Coordinates of N, CA, C and O in Angstrom, one line a residue:
M11 N 45.6 -25.1 36.5 CA 44.8 -25.7 35.5 C 45.6 -25.9 34.2 O 46.3 -25.0 33.8
K12 N 45.6 -27.0 33.6 CA 46.4 -27.3 32.4 C 45.8 -26.5 31.2 O 44.7 -26.1 31.2
R13 N 46.7 -26.3 30.3 CA 46.3 -25.5 29.1 C 45.2 -26.1 28.3 O 44.3 -25.4 27.8
D14 N 45.2 -27.5 28.2 CA 44.1 -28.1 27.5 C 42.8 -27.9 28.1 O 41.7 -27.8 27.5
N15 N 42.8 -27.8 29.5 CA 41.5 -27.5 30.2 C 41.1 -26.1 29.9 O 39.9 -25.8 29.8
L16 N 42.0 -25.2 29.9 CA 41.7 -23.8 29.6 C 41.1 -23.7 28.2 O 40.2 -22.9 28.0
V17 N 41.7 -24.4 27.2 CA 41.2 -24.3 25.8 C 39.8 -24.9 25.8 O 38.9 -24.3 25.2
R18 N 39.6 -26.0 26.5 CA 38.3 -26.6 26.5 C 37.2 -25.7 27.1 O 36.1 -25.6 26.6
L19 N 37.6 -25.1 28.2 CA 36.7 -24.1 28.9 C 36.4 -22.9 28.0 O 35.3 -22.5 27.8
A20 N 37.4 -22.4 27.3 CA 37.3 -21.3 26.4 C 36.3 -21.7 25.2 O 35.5 -20.9 24.8
R21 N 36.5 -22.9 24.7 CA 35.6 -23.4 23.6 C 34.2 -23.5 24.1 O 33.2 -23.1 23.4
F22 N 34.0 -23.9 25.3 CA 32.7 -24.0 25.9 C 32.0 -22.7 26.0 O 30.9 -22.5 25.6
K23 N 32.8 -21.7 26.5 CA 32.3 -20.3 26.6 C 31.9 -19.7 25.2 O 30.9 -19.1 25.1
V24 N 32.7 -20.0 24.2 CA 32.4 -19.5 22.9 C 31.1 -20.1 22.4 O 30.2 -19.4 21.9
A25 N 31.0 -21.4 22.6 CA 29.8 -22.1 22.1 C 28.5 -21.6 22.9 O 27.5 -21.3 22.2
E26 N 28.7 -21.3 24.1 CA 27.6 -20.8 24.9 C 27.2 -19.4 24.5 O 26.0 -19.1 24.4
K27 N 28.2 -18.6 24.3 CA 27.9 -17.2 23.8 C 27.2 -17.2 22.4 O 26.3 -16.4 22.2
R28 N 27.7 -18.1 21.6 CA 27.0 -18.2 20.2 C 25.6 -18.6 20.4 O 24.7 -18.1 19.7
R29 N 25.3 -19.6 21.2 CA 24.0 -20.0 21.5 C 23.1 -18.9 22.0 O 22.0 -18.7 21.5
Q30 N 23.6 -18.2 22.9 CA 22.9 -17.0 23.5 C 22.5 -16.0 22.4 O 21.4 -15.5 22.4
L31 N 23.5 -15.7 21.6 CA 23.3 -14.7 20.5 C 22.3 -15.2 19.5 O 21.4 -14.4 19.1
E32 N 22.4 -16.5 19.1 CA 21.4 -17.0 18.2 C 20.0 -17.0 18.8 O 19.0 -16.7 18.1
Q33 N 19.9 -17.3 20.1 CA 18.6 -17.2 20.8 C 18.0 -15.8 20.8 O 16.8 -15.6 20.5
L34 N 18.8 -14.8 21.1 CA 18.4 -13.5 21.0 C 17.9 -13.0 19.7 O 16.9 -12.4 19.5
E35 N 18.7 -13.4 18.6 CA 18.3 -13.1 17.3 C 17.0 -13.8 16.8 O 16.2 -13.2 16.2
L36 N 16.8 -15.0 17.3 CA 15.6 -15.7 17.0 C 14.4 -15.1 17.7 O 13.4 -14.9 17.0
M37 N 14.6 -14.6 18.9 CA 13.5 -13.9 19.6 C 13.1 -12.6 18.9 O 12.0 -12.3 18.8
M38 N 14.2 -11.9 18.5 CA 13.9 -10.6 17.8 C 13.1 -10.9 16.5 O 12.1 -10.1 16.3
G39 N 13.5 -11.9 15.8 CA 12.7 -12.2 14.6 C 11.3 -12.6 14.8 O 10.4 -12.2 14.1
E40 N 11.1 -13.4 15.9 CA 9.8 -13.8 16.2 C 8.9 -12.7 16.7 O 7.7 -12.5 16.3
F41 N 9.5 -11.8 17.5 CA 8.7 -10.6 18.0 C 8.4 -9.7 16.8 O 7.3 -9.1 16.8
A42 N 9.3 -9.5 15.9 CA 9.0 -8.7 14.7 C 7.9 -9.3 13.9 O 7.0 -8.5 13.4
R43 N 7.9 -10.6 13.7 CA 6.9 -11.2 12.9 C 5.5 -11.1 13.6 O 4.5 -10.8 13.0
M44 N 5.5 -11.2 14.9 CA 4.3 -11.1 15.7 C 3.7 -9.6 15.6 O 2.5 -9.4 15.5
A45 N 4.6 -8.7 15.6 CA 4.2 -7.3 15.5 C 3.7 -7.0 14.2 O 2.7 -6.2 14.0
A46 N 4.2 -7.6 13.1 CA 3.7 -7.4 11.8 C 2.3 -8.0 11.6 O 1.4 -7.4 11.0
E47 N 2.1 -9.1 12.3 CA 0.8 -9.8 12.2 C -0.3 -8.9 13.0 O -1.4 -8.7 12.5
L48 N 0.2 -8.3 14.1 CA -0.7 -7.4 14.8 C -1.0 -6.1 13.9 O -2.2 -5.6 14.0
D49 N 0.0 -5.6 13.2 CA -0.3 -4.5 12.3 C -1.4 -4.8 11.3 O -2.3 -4.0 11.1
N50 N -1.3 -6.0 10.7 CA -2.3 -6.4 9.8 C -3.7 -6.5 10.4 O -4.7 -6.1 9.9
Q51 N -3.7 -7.1 11.6 CA -5.0 -7.2 12.3 C -5.6 -5.8 12.7 O -6.8 -5.6 12.6
I52 N -4.7 -4.9 13.0 CA -5.2 -3.5 13.3 C -5.8 -2.9 12.1 O -6.9 -2.3 12.2
V53 N -5.1 -3.0 11.0 CA -5.6 -2.4 9.7 C -6.9 -3.0 9.3 O -7.8 -2.3 9.0
N54 N -7.0 -4.3 9.5 CA -8.3 -5.0 9.1 C -9.4 -4.5 10.0 O -10.5 -4.3 9.6
E55 N -9.1 -4.4 11.3 CA -10.1 -4.0 12.3 C -10.6 -2.5 12.0 O -11.7 -2.2 12.1
E56 N -9.6 -1.7 11.7 CA -9.9 -0.3 11.4 C -10.8 -0.2 10.1 O -11.7 0.6 10.0
K57 N -10.4 -1.0 9.1 CA -11.2 -1.0 7.9 C -12.7 -1.5 8.1 O -13.6 -0.9 7.6
K58 N -12.8 -2.5 8.9 CA -14.1 -3.1 9.3 C -14.9 -2.0 10.0 O -16.1 -1.9 9.7
A59 N -14.3 -1.3 10.9 CA -15.1 -0.3 11.7 C -15.2 1.0 11.0 O -16.1 1.8 11.2
G60 N -14.3 1.3 10.0 CA -14.4 2.5 9.3 C -13.8 3.7 10.1 O -14.0 4.8 9.7
I61 N -13.1 3.4 11.1 CA -12.5 4.4 12.0 C -11.0 4.1 12.2 O -10.7 3.0 12.7
S62 N -10.2 5.1 11.9 CA -8.7 4.9 12.1 C -8.2 5.8 13.1 O -7.0 5.8 13.4
D63 N -9.0 6.7 13.6 CA -8.6 7.7 14.7 C -8.6 7.0 16.0 O -9.7 6.7 16.5
V64 N -7.4 6.8 16.6 CA -7.4 6.2 17.9 C -8.1 6.9 19.0 O -8.7 6.3 19.9
Q65 N -8.2 8.2 18.9 CA -8.9 9.0 19.9 C -10.4 9.1 19.7 O -11.1 9.5 20.6
H66 N -10.9 8.5 18.6 CA -12.4 8.5 18.4 C -13.0 7.6 19.4 O -12.5 6.5 19.8
F67 N -14.2 8.0 19.9 CA -14.9 7.3 21.0 C -15.3 5.9 20.5 O -15.4 5.0 21.3
A68 N -15.5 5.7 19.2 CA -16.0 4.4 18.7 C -14.8 3.5 18.1 O -15.1 2.5 17.4
Y69 N -13.6 3.9 18.4 CA -12.5 3.2 17.8 C -12.5 1.8 18.4 O -12.8 1.6 19.6
P70 N -12.3 0.7 17.6 CA -12.4 -0.6 18.1 C -11.5 -1.0 19.2 O -10.3 -0.7 19.2
T71 N -12.1 -1.6 20.2 CA -11.4 -2.0 21.4 C -10.3 -3.0 21.1 O -9.2 -3.0 21.6
F72 N -10.6 -4.0 20.2 CA -9.6 -4.9 19.8 C -8.4 -4.3 19.1 O -7.2 -4.6 19.4
A73 N -8.6 -3.2 18.3 CA -7.5 -2.5 17.7 C -6.7 -1.8 18.7 O -5.4 -1.8 18.6
K74 N -7.3 -1.2 19.7 CA -6.6 -0.6 20.8 C -5.7 -1.6 21.5 O -4.5 -1.3 21.8
A75 N -6.2 -2.7 21.9 CA -5.5 -3.8 22.5 C -4.3 -4.3 21.7 O -3.2 -4.5 22.1
A76 N -4.6 -4.5 20.4 CA -3.6 -5.0 19.4 C -2.5 -3.9 19.3 O -1.3 -4.3 19.2
R77 N -2.8 -2.7 19.3 CA -1.8 -1.6 19.2 C -0.9 -1.7 20.5 O 0.3 -1.5 20.4
A78 N -1.5 -1.9 21.6 CA -0.7 -1.9 22.9 C 0.2 -3.1 22.8 O 1.4 -3.0 23.2
R79 N -0.3 -4.3 22.4 CA 0.6 -5.5 22.3 C 1.7 -5.3 21.3 O 2.8 -5.6 21.5
R80 N 1.4 -4.7 20.1 CA 2.4 -4.4 19.1 C 3.4 -3.4 19.6 O 4.6 -3.7 19.4
D81 N 3.0 -2.4 20.3 CA 4.0 -1.5 20.9 C 4.9 -2.2 21.9 O 6.1 -1.9 22.0
N82 N 4.3 -3.0 22.7 CA 5.1 -3.8 23.7 C 6.2 -4.7 23.0 O 7.3 -4.8 23.4
L83 N 5.7 -5.3 21.9 CA 6.6 -6.2 21.1 C 7.7 -5.3 20.5 O 8.9 -5.7 20.5
T84 N 7.4 -4.2 20.0 CA 8.4 -3.3 19.4 C 9.4 -2.8 20.4 O 10.6 -2.8 20.1
N85 N 8.9 -2.5 21.6 CA 9.9 -2.1 22.7 C 10.7 -3.3 23.1 O 11.9 -3.1 23.3
S86 N 10.2 -4.5 23.1 CA 11.0 -5.6 23.4 C 12.0 -5.9 22.4 O 13.2 -6.3 22.7
V87 N 11.7 -5.7 21.1 CA 12.7 -5.8 20.0 C 13.9 -4.8 20.2 O 15.0 -5.2 20.1
K88 N 13.5 -3.6 20.6 CA 14.6 -2.6 20.9 C 15.5 -3.0 22.0 O 16.7 -2.9 21.9
D89 N 14.8 -3.6 23.1 CA 15.6 -4.0 24.2 C 16.5 -5.2 23.8 O 17.7 -5.3 24.3
L90 N 16.0 -6.1 23.0 CA 16.7 -7.3 22.6 C 17.9 -6.9 21.7 O 18.9 -7.5 21.7
K91 N 17.7 -5.8 20.9 CA 18.9 -5.3 20.1 C 20.0 -4.9 21.0 O 21.2 -5.2 20.7
V92 N 19.7 -4.2 22.1 CA 20.8 -3.8 23.0 C 21.4 -5.1 23.6 O 22.7 -5.1 23.7
Q93 N 20.6 -6.0 24.0 CA 21.2 -7.3 24.5 C 22.0 -8.0 23.5 O 23.0 -8.6 23.8
T94 N 21.5 -8.0 22.2 CA 22.3 -8.6 21.1 C 23.6 -8.0 21.0 O 24.6 -8.7 20.8
N95 N 23.7 -6.7 21.0 CA 25.0 -6.0 20.9 C 25.9 -6.4 22.0 O 27.1 -6.7 21.8
A96 N 25.4 -6.5 23.2 CA 26.2 -6.9 24.4 C 26.6 -8.4 24.2 O 27.8 -8.7 24.5
A97 N 25.8 -9.2 23.7 CA 26.1 -10.6 23.5 C 27.2 -10.7 22.4 O 28.1 -11.6 22.5
R98 N 27.1 -9.9 21.4 CA 28.1 -9.9 20.3 C 29.5 -9.6 20.9 O 30.5 -10.2 20.6
L99 N 29.5 -8.5 21.7 CA 30.8 -8.2 22.4 C 31.3 -9.3 23.3 O 32.5 -9.6 23.3
A100 N 30.4 -9.9 24.0 CA 30.8 -11.0 24.9 C 31.4 -12.2 24.0 O 32.4 -12.8 24.4
L101 N 30.8 -12.4 22.9 CA 31.2 -13.5 22.0 C 32.6 -13.1 21.5 O 33.5 -14.0 21.4
E102 N 32.8 -11.9 21.1 CA 34.1 -11.5 20.6 C 35.2 -11.7 21.6 O 36.3 -12.1 21.4
E103 N 34.9 -11.3 22.9 CA 35.8 -11.5 24.0 C 36.1 -13.0 24.2 O 37.3 -13.3 24.4
A104 N 35.1 -13.8 24.2 CA 35.3 -15.2 24.4 C 36.1 -15.8 23.3 O 37.0 -16.7 23.5
E105 N 35.9 -15.4 22.0 CA 36.7 -15.9 20.9 C 38.2 -15.4 21.1 O 39.1 -16.2 20.8
A106 N 38.4 -14.2 21.5 CA 39.8 -13.7 21.7 C 40.4 -14.5 22.8 O 41.6 -14.9 22.7
E107 N 39.7 -14.9 23.9 CA 40.2 -15.7 25.0 C 40.6 -17.1 24.5 O 41.6 -17.6 24.8
L108 N 39.7 -17.6 23.6 CA 40.0 -18.9 23.0 C 41.2 -18.9 22.2 O 42.1 -19.8 22.3
L109 N 41.4 -17.9 21.4 CA 42.6 -17.8 20.5 C 43.8 -17.7 21.4 O 44.8 -18.4 21.1
H110 N 43.8 -16.9 22.4 CA 44.9 -16.8 23.3 C 45.2 -18.1 24.0 O 46.4 -18.5 24.1
S111 N 44.2 -18.8 24.5 CA 44.4 -20.1 25.1 C 45.0 -21.1 24.1 O 45.9 -21.9 24.5
E112 N 44.5 -21.1 22.9 CA 45.1 -22.0 21.9 C 46.6 -21.7 21.6 O 47.4 -22.6 21.4
K113 N 46.9 -20.4 21.5 CA 48.3 -20.0 21.3 C 49.2 -20.5 22.4 O 50.3 -21.0 22.2
L114 N 48.7 -20.3 23.7 CA 49.5 -20.8 24.8 C 49.7 -22.3 24.8 O 50.8 -22.8 25.1
E115 N 48.6 -23.0 24.4 CA 48.7 -24.5 24.4 C 49.7 -24.9 23.3 O 50.5 -25.8 23.5
Q116 N 49.6 -24.2 22.2 CA 50.6 -24.5 21.1 C 52.0 -24.2 21.5 O 52.9 -25.0 21.2
R117 N 52.2 -23.1 22.1 CA 53.5 -22.7 22.6 C 54.1 -23.7 23.6 O 55.2 -24.2 23.5
D118 N 53.2 -24.1 24.5 CA 53.7 -25.1 25.5 C 54.0 -26.5 24.9 O 54.9 -27.1 25.3
G119 N 53.2 -26.8 23.9 CA 53.4 -28.1 23.2 C 54.7 -28.1 22.5 O 55.5 -29.1 22.5
S120 N 55.0 -26.9 21.8 CA 56.3 -26.8 21.1 C 57.5 -26.9 22.1 O 58.5 -27.5 21.8
R121 N 57.3 -26.3 23.3 CA 58.3 -26.2 24.3 C 58.6 -27.6 24.8 O 59.7 -28.1 25.0
E122 N 57.5 -28.4 25.1 CA 57.6 -29.8 25.6 C 58.3 -30.7 24.5 O 59.1 -31.5 24.9
E123 N 58.0 -30.5 23.3 CA 58.6 -31.2 22.2 C 60.1 -31.0 22.1 O 60.9 -31.9 22.0
L124 N 60.5 -29.7 22.2 CA 61.9 -29.3 22.2 C 62.6 -29.9 23.4 O 63.7 -30.4 23.2
E125 N 62.0 -29.9 24.6 CA 62.7 -30.5 25.7 C 62.8 -32.0 25.6 O 63.9 -32.6 26.0
A126 N 61.8 -32.7 25.0 CA 61.9 -34.1 24.7 C 63.1 -34.4 23.8 O 63.8 -35.4 23.9
R127 N 63.2 -33.6 22.7 CA 64.3 -33.8 21.8 C 65.7 -33.7 22.5 O 66.6 -34.4 22.2
R128 N 65.8 -32.6 23.3 CA 67.0 -32.4 24.0 C 67.4 -33.6 24.9 O 68.6 -34.0 25.0
E129 N 66.4 -34.1 25.6 CA 66.6 -35.3 26.5 C 67.1 -36.5 25.6 O 67.9 -37.3 26.1
A130 N 66.5 -36.7 24.5 CA 66.8 -37.8 23.6 C 68.2 -37.7 23.1 O 68.9 -38.7 23.0
V131 N 68.7 -36.5 22.8 CA 70.0 -36.3 22.2 C 71.0 -36.3 23.4 O 72.1 -36.9 23.2
G132 N 70.7 -35.7 24.5 CA 71.6 -35.5 25.5 C 71.9 -36.5 26.5 O 72.8 -36.9 26.9

């Protein structure tokens, strides 16, 4: 495979890794926003019922369900943080690979230019 193809492939990988990382960060933000909305709904429901003890027999069913959804979203955010860290590492590796490919391409270009000069002189 030619060096320019390697560079193009490395650039594609970097762009893909960046897109994946941005998507994960966007999802984390959206899940955090949804969890905050659920927190507000839980507080409002508890105020309305006058009961904030989850173990109380008359605790609002909606608040219980909202708590469960919020907890699931919070756990999902934690999982996404782990995936985000892995995606950042993959992006760093792809960027290092791109840099290496570009250096090889530049070196080969310089070598070809030098050979062309020698042929012109010689």
